[in-house]
Amino acid sequence: MLIFSEYLGLRIDGRRANELRKITCKTNVIDYTDGSAYFEQGNTKILVGILGPREAKQRSASQTTQVTLNVEFLVSPFSSVERKKRSKYDRRSVEIATSIKQTFEHVIIGQLFPRSQIDIFIHLLQQDGGVLEACINATCLALIDAGIPMTDYVCAINAGYVDDSPMLDLNMVEEASFDTPNITIAVLIRSGKICLLQLESTLAVDLLAPVLELAKTGCKYIHSVLDSTIKESTQSMINSVTL
Amino acid sequence: MELNANNQKFVNESLKKGFRVDGRGIYDLRNLKIDLGNQYGSVEVQLGETRVHAKTSIELARPLPDRPSEGIFIISVDFSGPGSLQQGEKVSGPASGVAAGSDAEGRAAAQEVAISRLLEKILKSTRVVDVESLCISVGEQVWRLRVDVHFLDYGGNYLDAGIIAAVSSLSHFRRPEVLKVGETTTIYSVEERAPVPLSINNIPACLTFAYFENELLVLDPSYLEEKFMSGSISIAINSNSELCCISKAGGIAIEPDTVNLCIVVAIEKAKFLIDAIRSALK
Amino acid sequence: MSSESGPISKGIVTTGSLITRDGVFMKGHGTFVENGEIYASITGTVERINKLVSVTSLRQRYSGEIGDIVVGRISRVGLKRWLVNVNGRQDARRKSASDELQMRKFFKEGDVVFAEVQSVFVDGALSLHTRSLDYGKLRNGVVCYVSPALVVRSRSHLISLHCGVDVVLGVNGCIHIGKHRVFSHLQVDSDNDEAYLKDEQSSLESNTKAGNSSTLPNNDYSDIYSDVNDDIDISTRTNISRVHNCIVILDRLFIRLNSTSINTAYEQSLQYFVPELLKQDVANEIAESRDNKNSAMTFKLLVNSVAYGILSRTDDLSAQRYTIE
C-alpha cells in the first residue's frame, strides 16, 4: 500500500509530509470537574477530566512535601475498528497512564499542594494514531483549564520517516507500517526541552536530529492552537463576570 | 536501606565535582559477568550488583492465524521474590479503594510494567530473532520461542542487565534440528542430532543514562544513583550501530543536545557490550 | 508573549508567559521565578499591588484567606476537631472549644456549617470558627455549589429574599438556600461575642453536668445544634427550589452572585414553573432580561456555555425532587 505517493507528494489522507491533522479543542466541557478538555487531532478523540487539588483520599497515598498525581487512562470499547473491552489495568493503559503522569509530574508546581491529590481521568473515545501524543496535549489543556499552576505548556507529537522523508503526525495506518520508524516527542514550549522521547523502531543515527527539529515546529503549532483556545475561553469568562 | 536527604546531597555534590559514589568514571559500566549455565539458553548476568537470569525454551505450536509463516516469540518478565522493586509504586486508580501497599491480582507496580514493556519493545523492534526461520510448515506448525527473564537482585539499572541476559540467552540457545524432505518433516531430538542455534539477526545493546541537576549524566546508574536521579534515558543500539529504541519517560526535561551526547556515548559503549556478549558465548 | 505589569492590566497571560524581567518585583500567587524573571504559572489577569505581582484566575479551586465566610459540610469528626469539606485543596478544621467527648452532639458528619476562616496553616489548610450566632449549623434548606470566582468577599453574606428564603453565600462557592431564619432574642451584636462565648461554654458544660443552672433556658441553645428541620410549607419549599435553580443558571452563565443578580433572576423566573428553569432557552431568557438592567452580555457566551447541556451538579436533582435537608 502506498503511503507516500511520490507522484503527488501526498500521504494516504491527502496531507503533505509536514502537515498536521486538524485540531479541534474545547475546555470546560464536564461540569463536575475542576477542569476538563475535549481534544480532537484528526480522528483521534480524547476527553480529559481533572479533579483537584483536593484532600487526599487515603492518608497513606499522600505526600507531605508535594501533591500526589493520579492518572487513569480508559479506552472506550468503541474506540477502535474492532469492538474490544479494555481494562484500565491492562498493560498498555498502565504504560500510557504512567508516561503521562511522569511527563506532568515535573511540570506541575507540586510543592504548593502538600497532602493533596490531583486526579486526571483520560478517556480515549476514538483512536486513529497518535494516542499518547493527543492525550498529553489534551491533559495539558485540561490542567490549564483547572487553574493548576504549571511552569510551561507541554505539547506532544509523533513523527516518522517514510522513504527518507521525515513526516509529522502519523495516523494509525502510517504508525502500523513496519517500515516507518515512529518517534513520539513531548516538549516544553518555552524552553524547548524534551519531556518525553520514545522511539520504538530502527533508525539510523543521523536521521534523528532532523526529525526532532521538525517535531519541535509541529509542537509549536499545537501550542498556538491550545493557547488561543485558552485565551478565548478566559476572555469570555472575564467578559461575563465583569458586567 | 534507609535513604535520606543527606545521601541525596552527597551524590549530587560528588557529581558536580566529577566523582561517582562507587568511584567509576561517568561513562563507565560496572563489572559485567555473563555466566552460561549447563543447559543451552540458561544464562545468568551480573552487572555490578544487579543480577538477572534468563532462560530460553521452545515448543511446537500452531501459528497465529494472521501470521501463518512466522514463528511465535514470547518474552516473559518476572520480578517476584527478592528481585522486586521494593519501593515501586503500586498501581491503584484514583477512585479505587486499594491502599498503596496492597497488591491485587492483575496489577503490577508501574515501574515493573515499564521495564517489562521496554524489554519487550527492544527485543521485538530490533527483530533479534528471525521469526520466519521458526516456521516449520506454513499454516500448520511453527516453533514457539519463549524467553523468561527473571530479575533476581536489584542493584540499579534492571533494563540494561535484562537485555544482556535475554540476548545472551537467545544466542546461547540451541533448538532441535528440523529436516524437511518433500512432504515429510522430521524433528530430531537432541539425542539424535546436535541442536542448532537460532537465527539471530543482530544483537542489540541497551545503555541507560541517569541525569541529575544541570543535566549531569552518568552511564549505568547504581541503586543509589537511581534513587536520586532527576530522570533517565535509555538508548538501545543494534550491531549495525543504528538506533533501535529510545526511551526517555518522565524525569526533568532535558535539552536535545544532551540526547545527542547520550547517543554518541551509547554507540561507543554498545560496541563494547556486544563484543563482551560475543566473547562470553564462545 | 510578555506583558509588562501595570495597575490591573487588561491583558490575559497564559501558563509560562513572561510577566516581567525587572528584579524589583516580588512574586505573588499564580507566578513563579526562573533566572530572576517572573512568569505566570496559571492563566488569568495580572495584578500588581505595589511591588507584588500576582495572577488571578477565574477557574481555580477555593484557597482560603483569613476572614473569609465559608459554608461547608462536616466530612469527619476527629479527635479534637471537625474536618469540614469546603471544596478547597484540603479539608478545613474547626477546633472544639468545649467538651471533646461529646463532639457529635454539636456537629456530626453531613452537617452543613457556616463559619469564618480564623487562620491558615503553613500547608494551606484552613482553621474555622463559629463564634458568633450568625454562624453554626445550617438547616431547613439545600446546598448548591458554584464557581468560587462568582462570590465576592463583602460585608454581608446573608441575603434575605422577600419570598421568605435566605441565601447564604460562602466565599468558597458553596451556597445554602433555606427557609428564612428568625433570630429572636438571640440576636447577635458584635460587642457581645465574648459574652456569648462564655455563655456557650458554661451552658454546654451544664448540659453535661447535671443540675447546674445556666443563664438561658437549655432549649434555646440546643436549638442551635439541632438536626431536626422545621416544618416547612409547600410554598416556601417551592420558593427555595426556584431560588436554587436561579442560582444554577447564574453559575452556568458565569454571572456574579449578589443580592441584585439573585433578586432580578428570581423575579424574572416567576413566569415559569420551577423545573422549567433548567431548560436552555429559559435560562437564556432570564439571563437576557438581566441584560436589560445591566450592560450587554455576549450572546456567544450564552450559546457556548449552555450548549454543553445540563449535566447536573450533585444537588440539582435533589432540588427537582424537592428534598430538603
mmCIF file of C-alpha atoms in Angstrom, chain B residues 147-274:
data_model
loop_
_atom_site.group_PDB
_atom_site.id
_atom_site.type_symbol
_atom_site.label_atom_id
_atom_site.label_comp_id
_atom_site.label_asym_id
_atom_site.label_seq_id
_atom_site.Cartn_x
_atom_site.Cartn_y
_atom_site.Cartn_z
ATOM 1 C CA VAL B 147 12.440 -16.146 26.823
ATOM 2 C CA ASP B 148 11.896 -15.920 30.569
ATOM 3 C CA VAL B 149 13.761 -13.076 32.187
ATOM 4 C CA HIS B 150 13.887 -13.306 35.922
ATOM 5 C CA PHE B 151 15.198 -10.344 37.865
ATOM 6 C CA LEU B 152 16.982 -11.588 40.943
ATOM 7 C CA ASP B 153 18.694 -8.716 42.679
ATOM 8 C CA TYR B 154 18.034 -5.015 42.288
ATOM 9 C CA GLY B 155 21.299 -3.119 42.292
ATOM 10 C CA GLY B 156 20.197 -0.446 39.874
ATOM 11 C CA ASN B 157 19.629 -0.439 36.112
ATOM 12 C CA TYR B 158 17.495 -3.520 35.599
ATOM 13 C CA LEU B 159 16.869 -2.756 31.966
ATOM 14 C CA ASP B 160 20.424 -2.968 30.604
ATOM 15 C CA ALA B 161 21.194 -6.125 32.550
ATOM 16 C CA GLY B 162 17.911 -7.663 31.415
ATOM 17 C CA ILE B 163 18.676 -7.046 27.755
ATOM 18 C CA ILE B 164 22.165 -8.531 28.064
ATOM 19 C CA ALA B 165 20.711 -11.598 29.731
ATOM 20 C CA ALA B 166 17.916 -12.071 27.209
ATOM 21 C CA VAL B 167 20.168 -11.588 24.225
ATOM 22 C CA SER B 168 22.873 -13.900 25.596
ATOM 23 C CA SER B 169 20.282 -16.495 26.387
ATOM 24 C CA LEU B 170 18.856 -16.387 22.879
ATOM 25 C CA SER B 171 22.299 -16.583 21.314
ATOM 26 C CA HIS B 172 23.314 -19.450 23.576
ATOM 27 C CA PHE B 173 20.173 -21.450 22.987
ATOM 28 C CA ARG B 174 20.067 -24.454 20.654
ATOM 29 C CA ARG B 175 16.860 -25.770 19.197
ATOM 30 C CA PRO B 176 16.180 -29.245 17.852
ATOM 31 C CA GLU B 177 17.096 -29.689 14.218
ATOM 32 C CA VAL B 178 14.347 -29.968 11.645
ATOM 33 C CA LEU B 179 14.790 -31.719 8.322
ATOM 34 C CA LYS B 180 12.273 -31.272 5.555
ATOM 35 C CA VAL B 181 12.344 -33.825 2.759
ATOM 36 C CA GLY B 182 9.434 -33.379 0.351
ATOM 37 C CA GLU B 183 6.271 -33.863 2.308
ATOM 38 C CA THR B 184 7.819 -35.338 5.407
ATOM 39 C CA THR B 185 9.222 -33.190 8.169
ATOM 40 C CA THR B 186 11.449 -34.830 10.717
ATOM 41 C CA ILE B 187 12.198 -33.179 14.011
ATOM 42 C CA TYR B 188 15.279 -34.668 15.581
ATOM 43 C CA SER B 189 15.542 -34.756 19.326
ATOM 44 C CA VAL B 190 18.707 -33.521 20.964
ATOM 45 C CA GLU B 191 19.994 -37.060 21.417
ATOM 46 C CA GLU B 192 19.646 -37.909 17.733
ATOM 47 C CA ARG B 193 21.242 -34.884 16.233
ATOM 48 C CA ALA B 194 23.085 -31.906 17.673
ATOM 49 C CA PRO B 195 20.745 -28.991 18.180
ATOM 50 C CA VAL B 196 21.193 -25.895 16.075
ATOM 51 C CA PRO B 197 21.403 -22.259 17.117
ATOM 52 C CA LEU B 198 18.577 -19.813 16.475
ATOM 53 C CA SER B 199 18.783 -17.476 13.556
ATOM 54 C CA ILE B 200 19.813 -14.267 15.272
ATOM 55 C CA ASN B 201 19.601 -11.184 13.093
ATOM 56 C CA ASN B 202 21.501 -8.860 15.225
ATOM 57 C CA ILE B 203 22.416 -8.334 18.839
ATOM 58 C CA PRO B 204 21.143 -5.163 20.486
ATOM 59 C CA ALA B 205 22.689 -3.490 23.465
ATOM 60 C CA CYS B 206 20.859 -1.118 25.750
ATOM 61 C CA LEU B 207 22.537 1.724 27.599
ATOM 62 C CA THR B 208 20.746 3.626 30.331
ATOM 63 C CA PHE B 209 21.881 7.060 31.449
ATOM 64 C CA ALA B 210 20.713 8.759 34.605
ATOM 65 C CA TYR B 211 20.841 12.533 34.828
ATOM 66 C CA PHE B 212 20.934 14.883 37.761
ATOM 67 C CA GLU B 213 20.890 18.628 38.308
ATOM 68 C CA ASN B 214 22.182 20.683 35.407
ATOM 69 C CA GLU B 215 21.832 17.627 33.203
ATOM 70 C CA LEU B 216 24.911 15.890 34.580
ATOM 71 C CA LEU B 217 24.948 12.441 33.071
ATOM 72 C CA VAL B 218 26.117 9.078 34.321
ATOM 73 C CA LEU B 219 26.019 5.789 32.481
ATOM 74 C CA ASP B 220 24.681 2.610 34.100
ATOM 75 C CA PRO B 221 23.302 4.038 37.354
ATOM 76 C CA SER B 222 23.755 2.090 40.554
ATOM 77 C CA TYR B 223 20.963 1.630 43.116
ATOM 78 C CA LEU B 224 21.872 4.842 44.920
ATOM 79 C CA GLU B 225 22.113 6.865 41.744
ATOM 80 C CA GLU B 226 18.788 5.570 40.508
ATOM 81 C CA LYS B 227 17.070 6.575 43.725
ATOM 82 C CA PHE B 228 18.224 10.173 43.497
ATOM 83 C CA MET B 229 18.302 10.799 39.812
ATOM 84 C CA SER B 230 16.247 13.549 38.214
ATOM 85 C CA GLY B 231 15.414 11.249 35.324
ATOM 86 C CA SER B 232 16.836 8.682 32.980
ATOM 87 C CA ILE B 233 17.109 7.955 29.284
ATOM 88 C CA SER B 234 17.648 4.503 27.776
ATOM 89 C CA ILE B 235 19.086 4.021 24.310
ATOM 90 C CA ALA B 236 19.245 0.698 22.507
ATOM 91 C CA ILE B 237 21.726 0.246 19.651
ATOM 92 C CA ASN B 238 21.970 -2.765 17.355
ATOM 93 C CA SER B 239 25.102 -4.307 15.929
ATOM 94 C CA ASN B 240 24.866 -2.080 12.850
ATOM 95 C CA SER B 241 25.211 0.985 15.082
ATOM 96 C CA GLU B 242 21.641 2.007 14.364
ATOM 97 C CA LEU B 243 19.229 3.292 16.971
ATOM 98 C CA CYS B 244 16.598 0.736 17.756
ATOM 99 C CA CYS B 245 14.922 2.198 20.754
ATOM 100 C CA ILE B 246 14.999 5.409 22.747
ATOM 101 C CA SER B 247 13.015 5.846 25.892
ATOM 102 C CA LYS B 248 13.034 8.966 27.953
ATOM 103 C CA ALA B 249 9.927 8.893 30.059
ATOM 104 C CA GLY B 250 9.464 11.145 32.985
ATOM 105 C CA GLY B 251 12.027 12.995 34.939
ATOM 106 C CA ILE B 252 13.013 16.560 34.355
ATOM 107 C CA ALA B 253 13.049 17.821 30.782
ATOM 108 C CA ILE B 254 16.426 17.839 29.008
ATOM 109 C CA GLU B 255 17.985 19.684 26.108
ATOM 110 C CA PRO B 256 18.127 17.935 22.735
ATOM 111 C CA ASP B 257 21.914 18.289 22.879
ATOM 112 C CA THR B 258 22.017 16.059 25.927
ATOM 113 C CA VAL B 259 20.101 13.432 23.975
ATOM 114 C CA ASN B 260 22.624 13.655 21.160
ATOM 115 C CA LEU B 261 25.501 13.299 23.614
ATOM 116 C CA CYS B 262 23.905 10.183 25.086
ATOM 117 C CA ILE B 263 23.537 8.685 21.649
ATOM 118 C CA VAL B 264 27.189 9.270 20.828
ATOM 119 C CA VAL B 265 28.334 7.637 24.067
ATOM 120 C CA ALA B 266 25.815 4.821 23.664
ATOM 121 C CA ILE B 267 27.147 3.871 20.249
ATOM 122 C CA GLU B 268 30.661 3.594 21.669
ATOM 123 C CA LYS B 269 29.621 1.522 24.633
ATOM 124 C CA ALA B 270 27.312 -0.677 22.584
ATOM 125 C CA LYS B 271 30.284 -1.972 20.635
ATOM 126 C CA PHE B 272 31.943 -2.919 23.900
ATOM 127 C CA LEU B 273 28.840 -4.677 25.219
ATOM 128 C CA ILE B 274 28.196 -6.601 22.024
#
